[in-house]
CSV table of C-alpha atoms and ligand atoms in Angstrom, one decimal:
chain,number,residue,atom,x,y,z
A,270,UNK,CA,106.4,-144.0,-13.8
A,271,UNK,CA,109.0,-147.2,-14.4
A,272,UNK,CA,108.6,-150.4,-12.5
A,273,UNK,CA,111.5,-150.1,-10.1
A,274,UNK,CA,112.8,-153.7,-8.7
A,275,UNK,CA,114.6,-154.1,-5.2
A,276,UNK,CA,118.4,-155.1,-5.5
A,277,UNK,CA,119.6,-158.2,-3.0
A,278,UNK,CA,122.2,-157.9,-0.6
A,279,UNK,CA,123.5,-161.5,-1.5
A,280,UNK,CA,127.0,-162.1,-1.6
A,281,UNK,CA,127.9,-165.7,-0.9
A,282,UNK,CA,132.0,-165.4,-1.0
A,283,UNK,CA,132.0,-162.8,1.7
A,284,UNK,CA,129.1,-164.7,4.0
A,285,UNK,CA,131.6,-167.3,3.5
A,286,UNK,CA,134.5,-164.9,4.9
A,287,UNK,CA,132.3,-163.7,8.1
A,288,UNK,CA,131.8,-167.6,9.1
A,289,UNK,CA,135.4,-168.4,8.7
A,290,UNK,CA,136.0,-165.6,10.4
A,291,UNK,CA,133.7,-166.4,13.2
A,292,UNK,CA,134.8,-169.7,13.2
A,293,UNK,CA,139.0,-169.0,13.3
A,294,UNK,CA,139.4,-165.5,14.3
A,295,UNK,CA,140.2,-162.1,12.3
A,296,UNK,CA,143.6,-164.2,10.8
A,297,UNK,CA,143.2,-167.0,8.5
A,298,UNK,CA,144.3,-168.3,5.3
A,299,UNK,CA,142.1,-169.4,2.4
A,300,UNK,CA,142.9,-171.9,-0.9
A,301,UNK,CA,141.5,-171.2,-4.0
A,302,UNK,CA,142.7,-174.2,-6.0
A,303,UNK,CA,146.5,-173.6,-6.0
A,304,UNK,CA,146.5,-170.5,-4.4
A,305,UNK,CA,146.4,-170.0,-1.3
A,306,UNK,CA,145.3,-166.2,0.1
A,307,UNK,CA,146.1,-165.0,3.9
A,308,UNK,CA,142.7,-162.7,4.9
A,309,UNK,CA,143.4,-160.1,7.4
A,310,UNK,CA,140.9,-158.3,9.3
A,311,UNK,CA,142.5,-156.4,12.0
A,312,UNK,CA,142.6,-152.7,11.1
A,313,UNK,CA,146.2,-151.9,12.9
A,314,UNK,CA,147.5,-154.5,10.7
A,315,UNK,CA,146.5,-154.0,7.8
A,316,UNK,CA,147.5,-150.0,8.2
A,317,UNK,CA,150.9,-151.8,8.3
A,318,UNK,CA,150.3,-153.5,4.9
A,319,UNK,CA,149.1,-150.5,3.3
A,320,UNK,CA,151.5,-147.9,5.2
A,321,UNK,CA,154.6,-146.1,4.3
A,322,UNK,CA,156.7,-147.5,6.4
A,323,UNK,CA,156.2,-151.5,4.4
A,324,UNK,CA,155.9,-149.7,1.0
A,325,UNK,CA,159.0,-151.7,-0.2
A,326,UNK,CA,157.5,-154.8,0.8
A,327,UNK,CA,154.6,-155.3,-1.1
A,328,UNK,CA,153.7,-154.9,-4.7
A,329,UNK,CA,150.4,-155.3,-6.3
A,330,UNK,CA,149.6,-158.6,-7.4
A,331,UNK,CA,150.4,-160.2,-10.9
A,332,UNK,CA,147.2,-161.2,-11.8
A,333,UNK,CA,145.8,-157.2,-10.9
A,334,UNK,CA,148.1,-156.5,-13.4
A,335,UNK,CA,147.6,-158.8,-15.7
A,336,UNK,CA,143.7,-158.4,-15.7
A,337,UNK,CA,143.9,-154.6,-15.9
A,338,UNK,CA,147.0,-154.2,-18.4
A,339,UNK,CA,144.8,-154.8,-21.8
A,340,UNK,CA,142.3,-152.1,-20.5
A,341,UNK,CA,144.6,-149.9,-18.9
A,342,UNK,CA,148.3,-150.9,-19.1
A,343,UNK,CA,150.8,-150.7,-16.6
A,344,UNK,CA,152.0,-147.3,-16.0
A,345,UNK,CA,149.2,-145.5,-13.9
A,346,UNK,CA,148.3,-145.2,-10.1
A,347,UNK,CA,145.8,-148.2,-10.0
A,348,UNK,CA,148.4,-150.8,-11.1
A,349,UNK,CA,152.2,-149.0,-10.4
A,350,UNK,CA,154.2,-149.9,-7.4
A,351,UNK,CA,157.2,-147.9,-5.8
A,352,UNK,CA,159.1,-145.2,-7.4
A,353,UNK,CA,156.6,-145.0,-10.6
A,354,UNK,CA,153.7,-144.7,-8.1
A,355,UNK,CA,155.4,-142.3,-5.6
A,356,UNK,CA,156.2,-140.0,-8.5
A,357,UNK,CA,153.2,-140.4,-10.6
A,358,UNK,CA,151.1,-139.9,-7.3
A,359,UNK,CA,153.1,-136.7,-6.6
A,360,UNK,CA,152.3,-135.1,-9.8
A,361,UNK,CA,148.9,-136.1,-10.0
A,362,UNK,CA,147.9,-135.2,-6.0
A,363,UNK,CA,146.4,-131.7,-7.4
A,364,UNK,CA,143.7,-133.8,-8.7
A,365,UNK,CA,142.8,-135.2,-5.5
A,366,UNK,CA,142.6,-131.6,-4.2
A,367,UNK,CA,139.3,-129.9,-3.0
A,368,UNK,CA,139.8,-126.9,-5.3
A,369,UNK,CA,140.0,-129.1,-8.3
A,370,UNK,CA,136.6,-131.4,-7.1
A,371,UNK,CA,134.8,-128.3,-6.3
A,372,UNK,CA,135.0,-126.9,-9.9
A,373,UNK,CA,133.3,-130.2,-10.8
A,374,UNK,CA,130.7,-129.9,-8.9
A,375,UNK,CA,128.2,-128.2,-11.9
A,376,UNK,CA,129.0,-131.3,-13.7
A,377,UNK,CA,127.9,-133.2,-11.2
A,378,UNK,CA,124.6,-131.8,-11.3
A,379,UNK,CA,124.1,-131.0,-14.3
A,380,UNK,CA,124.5,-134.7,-15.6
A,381,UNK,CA,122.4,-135.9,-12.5
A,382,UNK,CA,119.3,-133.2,-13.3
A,383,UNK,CA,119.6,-134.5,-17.0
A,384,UNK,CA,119.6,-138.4,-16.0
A,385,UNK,CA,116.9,-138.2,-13.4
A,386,UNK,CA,114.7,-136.3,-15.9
A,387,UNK,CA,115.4,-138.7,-18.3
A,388,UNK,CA,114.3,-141.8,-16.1
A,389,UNK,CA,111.2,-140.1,-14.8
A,390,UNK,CA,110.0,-139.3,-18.3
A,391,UNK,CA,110.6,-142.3,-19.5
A,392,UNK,CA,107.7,-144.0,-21.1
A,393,UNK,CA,109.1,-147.3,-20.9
A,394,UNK,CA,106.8,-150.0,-19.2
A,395,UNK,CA,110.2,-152.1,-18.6
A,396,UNK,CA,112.0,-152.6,-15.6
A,397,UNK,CA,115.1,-150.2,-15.0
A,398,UNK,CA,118.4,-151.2,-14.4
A,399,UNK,CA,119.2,-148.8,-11.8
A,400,UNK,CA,122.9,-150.0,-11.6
A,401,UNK,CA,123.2,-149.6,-15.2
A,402,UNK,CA,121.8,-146.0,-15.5
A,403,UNK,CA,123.8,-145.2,-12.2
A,404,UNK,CA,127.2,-146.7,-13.8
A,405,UNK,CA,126.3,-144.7,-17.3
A,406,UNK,CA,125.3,-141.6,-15.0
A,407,UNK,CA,128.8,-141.6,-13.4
A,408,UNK,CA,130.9,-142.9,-16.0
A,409,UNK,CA,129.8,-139.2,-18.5
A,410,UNK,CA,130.8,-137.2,-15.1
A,411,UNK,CA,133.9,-138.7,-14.8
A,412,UNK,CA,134.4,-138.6,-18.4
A,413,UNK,CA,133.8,-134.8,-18.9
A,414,UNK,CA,135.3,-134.1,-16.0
A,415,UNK,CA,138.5,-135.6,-16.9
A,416,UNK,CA,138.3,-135.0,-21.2
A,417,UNK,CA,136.0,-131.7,-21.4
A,418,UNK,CA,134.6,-130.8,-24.4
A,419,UNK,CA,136.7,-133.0,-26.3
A,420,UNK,CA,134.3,-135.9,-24.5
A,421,UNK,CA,131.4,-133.9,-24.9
A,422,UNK,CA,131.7,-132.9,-28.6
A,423,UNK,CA,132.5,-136.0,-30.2
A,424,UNK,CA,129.6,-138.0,-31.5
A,425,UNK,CA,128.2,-141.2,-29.6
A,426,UNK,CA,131.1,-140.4,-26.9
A,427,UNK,CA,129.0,-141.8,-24.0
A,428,UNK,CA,127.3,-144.4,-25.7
A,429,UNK,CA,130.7,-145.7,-26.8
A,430,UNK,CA,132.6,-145.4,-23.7
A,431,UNK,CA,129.7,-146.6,-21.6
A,432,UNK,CA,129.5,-149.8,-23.8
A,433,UNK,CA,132.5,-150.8,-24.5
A,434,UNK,CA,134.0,-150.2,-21.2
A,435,UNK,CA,130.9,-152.2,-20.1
A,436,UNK,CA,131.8,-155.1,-22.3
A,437,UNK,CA,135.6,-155.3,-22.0
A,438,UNK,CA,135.2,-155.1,-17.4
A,439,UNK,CA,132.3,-158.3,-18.2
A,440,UNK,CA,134.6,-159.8,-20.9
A,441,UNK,CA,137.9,-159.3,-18.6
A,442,UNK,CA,136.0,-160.6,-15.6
A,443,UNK,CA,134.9,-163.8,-17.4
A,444,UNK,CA,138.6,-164.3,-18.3
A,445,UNK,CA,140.0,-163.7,-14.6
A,446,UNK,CA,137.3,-166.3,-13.6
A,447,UNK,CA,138.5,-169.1,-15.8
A,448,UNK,CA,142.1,-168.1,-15.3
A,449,UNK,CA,143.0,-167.3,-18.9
A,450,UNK,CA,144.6,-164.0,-17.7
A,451,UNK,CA,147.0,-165.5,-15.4
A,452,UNK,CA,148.8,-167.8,-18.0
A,453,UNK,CA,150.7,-166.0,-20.6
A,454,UNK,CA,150.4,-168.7,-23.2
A,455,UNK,CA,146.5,-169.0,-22.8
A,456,UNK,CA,145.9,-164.9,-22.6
A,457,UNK,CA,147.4,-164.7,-26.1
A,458,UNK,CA,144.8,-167.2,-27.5
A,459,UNK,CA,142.4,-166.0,-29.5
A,460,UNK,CA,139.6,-167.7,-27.0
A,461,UNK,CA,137.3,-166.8,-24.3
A,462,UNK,CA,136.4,-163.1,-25.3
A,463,UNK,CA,139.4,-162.0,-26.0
A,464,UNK,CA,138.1,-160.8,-29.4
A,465,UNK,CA,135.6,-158.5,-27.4
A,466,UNK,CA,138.8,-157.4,-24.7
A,467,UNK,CA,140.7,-156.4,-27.9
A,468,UNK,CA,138.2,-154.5,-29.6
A,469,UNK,CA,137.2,-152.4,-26.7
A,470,UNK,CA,140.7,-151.8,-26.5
A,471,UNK,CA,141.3,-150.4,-29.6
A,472,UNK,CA,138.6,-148.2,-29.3
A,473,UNK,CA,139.0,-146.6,-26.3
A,474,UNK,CA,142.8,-146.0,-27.1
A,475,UNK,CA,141.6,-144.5,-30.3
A,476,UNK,CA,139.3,-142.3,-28.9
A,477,UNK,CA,141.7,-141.2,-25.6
A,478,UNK,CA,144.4,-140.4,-28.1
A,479,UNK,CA,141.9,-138.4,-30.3
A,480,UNK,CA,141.0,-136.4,-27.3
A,481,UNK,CA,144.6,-135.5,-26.2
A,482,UNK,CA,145.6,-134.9,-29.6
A,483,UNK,CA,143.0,-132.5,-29.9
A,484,UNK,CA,143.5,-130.3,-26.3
A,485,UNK,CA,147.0,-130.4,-27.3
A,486,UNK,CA,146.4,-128.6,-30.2
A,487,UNK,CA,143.6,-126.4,-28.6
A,488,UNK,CA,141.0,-127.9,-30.0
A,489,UNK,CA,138.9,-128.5,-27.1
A,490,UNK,CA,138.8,-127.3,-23.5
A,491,UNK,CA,138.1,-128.0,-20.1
A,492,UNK,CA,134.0,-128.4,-19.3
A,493,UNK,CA,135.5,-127.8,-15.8
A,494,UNK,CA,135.0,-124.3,-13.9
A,495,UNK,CA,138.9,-124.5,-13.9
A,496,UNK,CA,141.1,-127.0,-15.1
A,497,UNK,CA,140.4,-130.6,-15.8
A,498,UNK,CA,142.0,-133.9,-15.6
A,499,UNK,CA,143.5,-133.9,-19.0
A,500,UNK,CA,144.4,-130.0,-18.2
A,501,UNK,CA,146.7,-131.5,-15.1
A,502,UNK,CA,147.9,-134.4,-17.2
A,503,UNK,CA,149.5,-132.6,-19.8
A,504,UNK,CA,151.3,-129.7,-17.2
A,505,UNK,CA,152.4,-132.0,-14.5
A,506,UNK,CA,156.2,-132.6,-14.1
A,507,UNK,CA,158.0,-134.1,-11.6
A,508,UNK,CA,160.7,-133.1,-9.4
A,509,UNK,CA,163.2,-133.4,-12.5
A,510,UNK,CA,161.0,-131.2,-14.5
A,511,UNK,CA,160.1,-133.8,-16.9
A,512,UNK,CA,156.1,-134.3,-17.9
A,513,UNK,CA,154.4,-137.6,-18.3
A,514,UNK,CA,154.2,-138.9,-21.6
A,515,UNK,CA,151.5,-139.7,-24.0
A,516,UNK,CA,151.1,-142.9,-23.1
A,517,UNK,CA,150.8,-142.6,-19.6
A,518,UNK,CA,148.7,-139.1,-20.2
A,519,UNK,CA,146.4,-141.7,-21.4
A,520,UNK,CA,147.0,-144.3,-18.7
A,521,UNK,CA,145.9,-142.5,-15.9
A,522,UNK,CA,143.2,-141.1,-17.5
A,523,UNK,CA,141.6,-143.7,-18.5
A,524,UNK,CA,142.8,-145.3,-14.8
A,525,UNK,CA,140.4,-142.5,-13.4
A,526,UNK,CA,137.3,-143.3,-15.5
A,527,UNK,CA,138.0,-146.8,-14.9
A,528,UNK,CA,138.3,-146.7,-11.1
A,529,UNK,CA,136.0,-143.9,-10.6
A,530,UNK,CA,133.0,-144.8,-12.3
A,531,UNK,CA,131.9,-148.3,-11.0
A,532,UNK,CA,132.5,-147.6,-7.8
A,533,UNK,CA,130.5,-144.8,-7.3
A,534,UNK,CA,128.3,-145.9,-9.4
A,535,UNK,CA,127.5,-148.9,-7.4
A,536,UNK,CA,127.7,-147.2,-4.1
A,537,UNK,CA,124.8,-145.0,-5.7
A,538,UNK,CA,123.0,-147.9,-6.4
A,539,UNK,CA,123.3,-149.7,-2.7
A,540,UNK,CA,122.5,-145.9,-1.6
A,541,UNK,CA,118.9,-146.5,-3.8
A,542,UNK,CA,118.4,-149.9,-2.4
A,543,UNK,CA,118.9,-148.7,1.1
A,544,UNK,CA,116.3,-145.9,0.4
A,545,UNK,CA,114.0,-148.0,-0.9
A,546,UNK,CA,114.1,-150.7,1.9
A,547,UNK,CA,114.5,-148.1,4.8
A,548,UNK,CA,111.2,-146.0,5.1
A,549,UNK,CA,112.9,-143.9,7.9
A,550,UNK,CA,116.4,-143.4,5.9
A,551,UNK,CA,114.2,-142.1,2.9
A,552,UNK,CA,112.4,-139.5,5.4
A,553,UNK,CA,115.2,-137.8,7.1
A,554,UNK,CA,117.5,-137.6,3.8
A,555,UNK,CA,114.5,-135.8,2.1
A,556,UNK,CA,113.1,-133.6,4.9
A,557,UNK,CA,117.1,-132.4,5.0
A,558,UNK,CA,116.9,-131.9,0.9
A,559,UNK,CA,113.9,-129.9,1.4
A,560,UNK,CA,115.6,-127.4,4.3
A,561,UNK,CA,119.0,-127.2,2.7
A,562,UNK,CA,118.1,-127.3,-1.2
A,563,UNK,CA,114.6,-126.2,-1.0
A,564,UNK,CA,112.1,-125.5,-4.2
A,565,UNK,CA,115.1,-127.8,-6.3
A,566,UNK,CA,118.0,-125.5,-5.8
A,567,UNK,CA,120.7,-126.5,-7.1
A,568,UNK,CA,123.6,-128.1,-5.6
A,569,UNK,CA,126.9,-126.0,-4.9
A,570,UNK,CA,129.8,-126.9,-3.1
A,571,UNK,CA,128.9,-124.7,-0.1
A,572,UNK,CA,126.2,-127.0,0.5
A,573,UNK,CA,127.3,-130.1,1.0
A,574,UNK,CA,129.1,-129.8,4.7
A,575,UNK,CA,125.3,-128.8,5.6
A,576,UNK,CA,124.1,-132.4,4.3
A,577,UNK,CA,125.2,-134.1,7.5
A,578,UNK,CA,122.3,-136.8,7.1
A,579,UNK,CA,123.3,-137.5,3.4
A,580,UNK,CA,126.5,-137.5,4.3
A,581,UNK,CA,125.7,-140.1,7.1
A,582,UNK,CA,123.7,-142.5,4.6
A,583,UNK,CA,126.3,-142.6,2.3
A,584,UNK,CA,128.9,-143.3,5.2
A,585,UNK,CA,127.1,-145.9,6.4
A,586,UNK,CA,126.0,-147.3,2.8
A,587,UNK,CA,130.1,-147.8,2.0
A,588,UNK,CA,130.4,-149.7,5.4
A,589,UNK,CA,127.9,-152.2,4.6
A,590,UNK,CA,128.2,-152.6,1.0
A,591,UNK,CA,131.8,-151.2,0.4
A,592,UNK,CA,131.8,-150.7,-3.8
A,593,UNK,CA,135.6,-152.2,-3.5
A,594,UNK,CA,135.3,-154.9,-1.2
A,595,UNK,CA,138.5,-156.7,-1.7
A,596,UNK,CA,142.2,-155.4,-2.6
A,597,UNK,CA,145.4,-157.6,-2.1
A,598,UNK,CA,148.8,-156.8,-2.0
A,599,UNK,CA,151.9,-159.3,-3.2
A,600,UNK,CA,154.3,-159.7,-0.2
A,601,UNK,CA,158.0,-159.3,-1.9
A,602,UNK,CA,160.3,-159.1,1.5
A,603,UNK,CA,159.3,-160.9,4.5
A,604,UNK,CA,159.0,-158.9,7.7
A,605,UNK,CA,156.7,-158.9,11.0
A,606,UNK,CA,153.5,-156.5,10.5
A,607,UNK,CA,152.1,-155.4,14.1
A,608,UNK,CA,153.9,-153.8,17.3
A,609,UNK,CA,155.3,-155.8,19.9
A,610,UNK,CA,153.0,-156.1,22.8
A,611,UNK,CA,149.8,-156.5,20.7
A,612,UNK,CA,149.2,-158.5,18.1
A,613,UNK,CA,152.1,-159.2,15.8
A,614,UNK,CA,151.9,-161.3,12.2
A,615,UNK,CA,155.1,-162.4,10.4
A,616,UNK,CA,154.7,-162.1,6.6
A,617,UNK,CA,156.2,-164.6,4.7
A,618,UNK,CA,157.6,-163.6,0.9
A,619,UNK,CA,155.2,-164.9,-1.9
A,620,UNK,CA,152.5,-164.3,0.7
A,621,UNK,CA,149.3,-162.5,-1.1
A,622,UNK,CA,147.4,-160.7,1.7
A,623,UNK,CA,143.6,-159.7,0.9
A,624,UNK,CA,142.2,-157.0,2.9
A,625,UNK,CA,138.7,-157.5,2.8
A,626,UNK,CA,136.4,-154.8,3.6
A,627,UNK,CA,132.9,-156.3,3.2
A,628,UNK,CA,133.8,-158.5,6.2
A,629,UNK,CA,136.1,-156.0,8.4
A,630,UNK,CA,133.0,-153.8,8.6
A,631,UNK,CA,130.8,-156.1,9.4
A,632,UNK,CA,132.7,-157.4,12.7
A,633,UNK,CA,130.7,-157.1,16.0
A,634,UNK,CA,134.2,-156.0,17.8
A,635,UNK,CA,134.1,-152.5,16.6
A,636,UNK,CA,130.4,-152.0,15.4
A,637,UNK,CA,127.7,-152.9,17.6
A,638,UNK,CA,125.2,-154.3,15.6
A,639,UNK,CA,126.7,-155.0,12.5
A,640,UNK,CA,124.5,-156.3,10.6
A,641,UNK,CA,122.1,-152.7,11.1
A,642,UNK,CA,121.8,-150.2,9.0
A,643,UNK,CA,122.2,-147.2,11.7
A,644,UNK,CA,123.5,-144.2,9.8
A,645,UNK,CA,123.7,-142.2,13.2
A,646,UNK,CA,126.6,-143.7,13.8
A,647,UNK,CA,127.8,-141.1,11.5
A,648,UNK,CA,126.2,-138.0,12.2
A,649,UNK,CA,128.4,-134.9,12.5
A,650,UNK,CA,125.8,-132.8,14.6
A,651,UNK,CA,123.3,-134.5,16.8
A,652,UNK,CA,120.8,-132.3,16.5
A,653,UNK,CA,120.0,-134.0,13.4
A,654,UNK,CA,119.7,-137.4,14.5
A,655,UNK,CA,116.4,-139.3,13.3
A,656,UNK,CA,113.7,-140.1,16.2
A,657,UNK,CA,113.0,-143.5,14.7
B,859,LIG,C1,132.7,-145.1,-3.8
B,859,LIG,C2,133.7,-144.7,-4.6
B,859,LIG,C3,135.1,-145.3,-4.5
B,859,LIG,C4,135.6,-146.4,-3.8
B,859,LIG,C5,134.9,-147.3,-2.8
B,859,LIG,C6,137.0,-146.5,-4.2
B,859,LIG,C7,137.9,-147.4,-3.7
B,859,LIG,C8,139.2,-147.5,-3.9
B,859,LIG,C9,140.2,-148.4,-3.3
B,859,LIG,C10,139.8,-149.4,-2.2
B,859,LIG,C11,141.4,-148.1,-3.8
B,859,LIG,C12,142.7,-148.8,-3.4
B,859,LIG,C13,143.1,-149.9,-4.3
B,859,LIG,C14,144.4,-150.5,-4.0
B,859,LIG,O1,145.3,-149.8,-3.5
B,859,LIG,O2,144.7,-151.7,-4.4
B,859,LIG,C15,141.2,-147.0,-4.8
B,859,LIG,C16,142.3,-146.5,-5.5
B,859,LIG,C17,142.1,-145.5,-6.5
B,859,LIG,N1,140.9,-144.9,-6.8
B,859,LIG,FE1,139.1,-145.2,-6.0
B,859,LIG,N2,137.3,-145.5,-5.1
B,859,LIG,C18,136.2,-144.8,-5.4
B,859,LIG,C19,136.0,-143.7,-6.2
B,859,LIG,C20,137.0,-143.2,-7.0
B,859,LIG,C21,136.9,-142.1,-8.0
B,859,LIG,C22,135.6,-141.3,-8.1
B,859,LIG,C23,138.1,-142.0,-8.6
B,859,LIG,C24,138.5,-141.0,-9.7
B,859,LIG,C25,137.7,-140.3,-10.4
B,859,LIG,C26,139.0,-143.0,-8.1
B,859,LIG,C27,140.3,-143.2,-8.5
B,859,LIG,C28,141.2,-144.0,-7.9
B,859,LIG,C29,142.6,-144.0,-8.2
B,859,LIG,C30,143.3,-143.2,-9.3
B,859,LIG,C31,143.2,-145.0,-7.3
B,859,LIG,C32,144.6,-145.4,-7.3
B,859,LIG,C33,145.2,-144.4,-6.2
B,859,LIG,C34,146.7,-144.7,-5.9
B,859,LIG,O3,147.0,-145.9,-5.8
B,859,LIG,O4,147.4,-143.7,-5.7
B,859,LIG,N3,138.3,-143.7,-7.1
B,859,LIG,N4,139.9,-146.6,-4.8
């Protein structure tokens, strides 16, 4: 059996946040060298920031853009503003849809059966990297749940996709770090990793443009119960009746395997971490395997409303260590944010606004004791709550 080490819930920026916070209320600015970042951590505001009716007033930041664009360009849901998103978000809503998740949900468990076989026969006497295997393990769902067979059937797929996505987020992030991705002139140098940005790019271009090249000309299908990602992709057209092309087939695509993977992958890992350090957590999530999934049946759809406890843990696992802690939006038209009579803000242009999860869930004001994992807080049916 591997050696399995505990993760740490360390994270020094956001402790930083919660004492500033405690310190000047749920409103307050913060400078990061020249910039200078207004944090807002009252939920009915930020609703405005991130609500239809302020849509025109904020884009997404430059330097989102900038940092994404080599991995993922510019025309796809993560990184679009406006009309592009609005339209782009209209054709692509079927793949948000239930139906279309619920035909993925054999993937899902067949990858999972496969990976946890894999770790527990592993002879290795190393430690595991839990987040790694977890990133990998969701990374080939999303992947042949958005590509098919065409993911599936070409040699090394995973491996390469894995690694080199791997390596371009690490290179990319070093880059953001040092600020190389914010000035033009310095991005095109051929310094600080951009060699290792550039090849990843290339490669996972190459091999997205293989696979659509390839469904296209029904060479591969959908590993999907129905259709899959690149299925939708290459049908959807917008109110005019025209399709996306190539290049943004291959945009959002890869936006999907890009946004989807580490984020769930990491919220699996913080879910491992909590089981590990939570006797009582561990307990009630298996006692409710063994009644709903007993003698390792495996999972269908119809099963997963009866999880109420997994459900629960994973709720309460995304409050305390939200995957996607921090988003920002770019304020382009100045306006007031608020109703009149509670608390109003007035929104300067230029103004970058970062919601900050990690810290809004942690405020006393609207979770008594924050700081606690309690996943009854969550619980659909009280019957099920834990005794401890
Ligand atoms: C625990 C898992 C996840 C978390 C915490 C998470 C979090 C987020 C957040 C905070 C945003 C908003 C970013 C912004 O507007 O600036 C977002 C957007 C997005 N996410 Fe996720 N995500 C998760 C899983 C996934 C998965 C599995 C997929 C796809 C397979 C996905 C695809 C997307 C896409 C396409 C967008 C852009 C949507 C749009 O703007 O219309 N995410 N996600």
């Amino acid at each position: 059996m591997p050696e399995i080490r505990r993760a740490r819930d360390n994270n020094a920026l956001f402790e930083y946040h919660e004492n500033l916070a405690k310190k000047h209320g749920p409103i307050f600015l913060i400078g990061y060298g020249p910039l200078v970042r207004l944090v807002v951590l009252e939920p009915d505001l930020l609703a405005d920031v991130l609500g239809r009716s302020h849509i025109s007033d904020y884009t997404k930041p430059r330097d989102l853009t900038t940092v994404l664009k080599p991995l993922i360009g510019s025309h796809n849901l993560l990184v679009s503003m406006g009309l592009e998103h609005e339209r782009a978000r209209q054709m692509l809503n079927p793949a948000f849809h239930f139906v279309n998740l619920q035909s993925m949900i054999s993937i899902m468990a067949d990858r999972t059966a496969e990976a946890i076989h894999r770790l527990l026969t592993s002879s290795t006497n190393q430690p595991i990297d839990l987040q790694k295997e977890l990133n990998s393990l969701t990374l080939t769902i999303i992947a042949s749940s958005a590509f098919g067979q065409g993911f599936e059937t070409i040699v090394d797929a995973k491996e390469i996709m894995s690694r080199t996505f791997t390596e371009a987020l690490e290179a990319v992030m070093y880059r953001t770090m040092r600020m190389v991705n914010l000035i033009p002139f310095l991005a095109r140098l051929p310094f600080w990793r951009k060699h290792i940005v550039d090849r990843a790019t290339r490669m996972v271009n190459g091999f997205v443009d293989q696979i659509i090249s390839d469904r296209r000309q029904g060479k591969s299908t959908s590993s999907c119960v129905g259709a899959d990602l690149l299925d939708l992709l290459l049908s959807a057209v917008d109110d005019q009746g025209q399709p996306f092309t190539d290049e943004e087939i291959k945009e959002q695509a890869l936006t999907f395997v890009l946004a989807g993977h580490e984020t769930t992958g990491n919220l699996m890992a913080w879910v491992m971490y909590v089981l590990m350090t939570h006797e009582h957590v561990l307990h009630a999530c298996r006692d409710e395997i063994d009644r709903i999934l007993p003698n390792g049946l495996e999972p269908t759809y119809d099963h997963l409303s009866s999880l109420s406890v997994c459900e629960a843990v994973i709720y309460e696992t995304l409050r305390l260590y939200p995957p996607a802690p921090l988003f920002t939006r770019y304020c382009i038209r100045a306006h007031t944010i608020g109703s009149e009579g509670h608390k109003q803000l007035h929104i300067p242009v230029h103004t970058t606004v970062w919601l900050n999860t990690y810290t809004l869930h942690r405020r006393a004001e609207f979770w008594p004791r924050p700081h606690e994992f309690d996943y009854t807080r969550w619980l659909r049916d009280p019957s099920t709550v834990d005794p401890n």
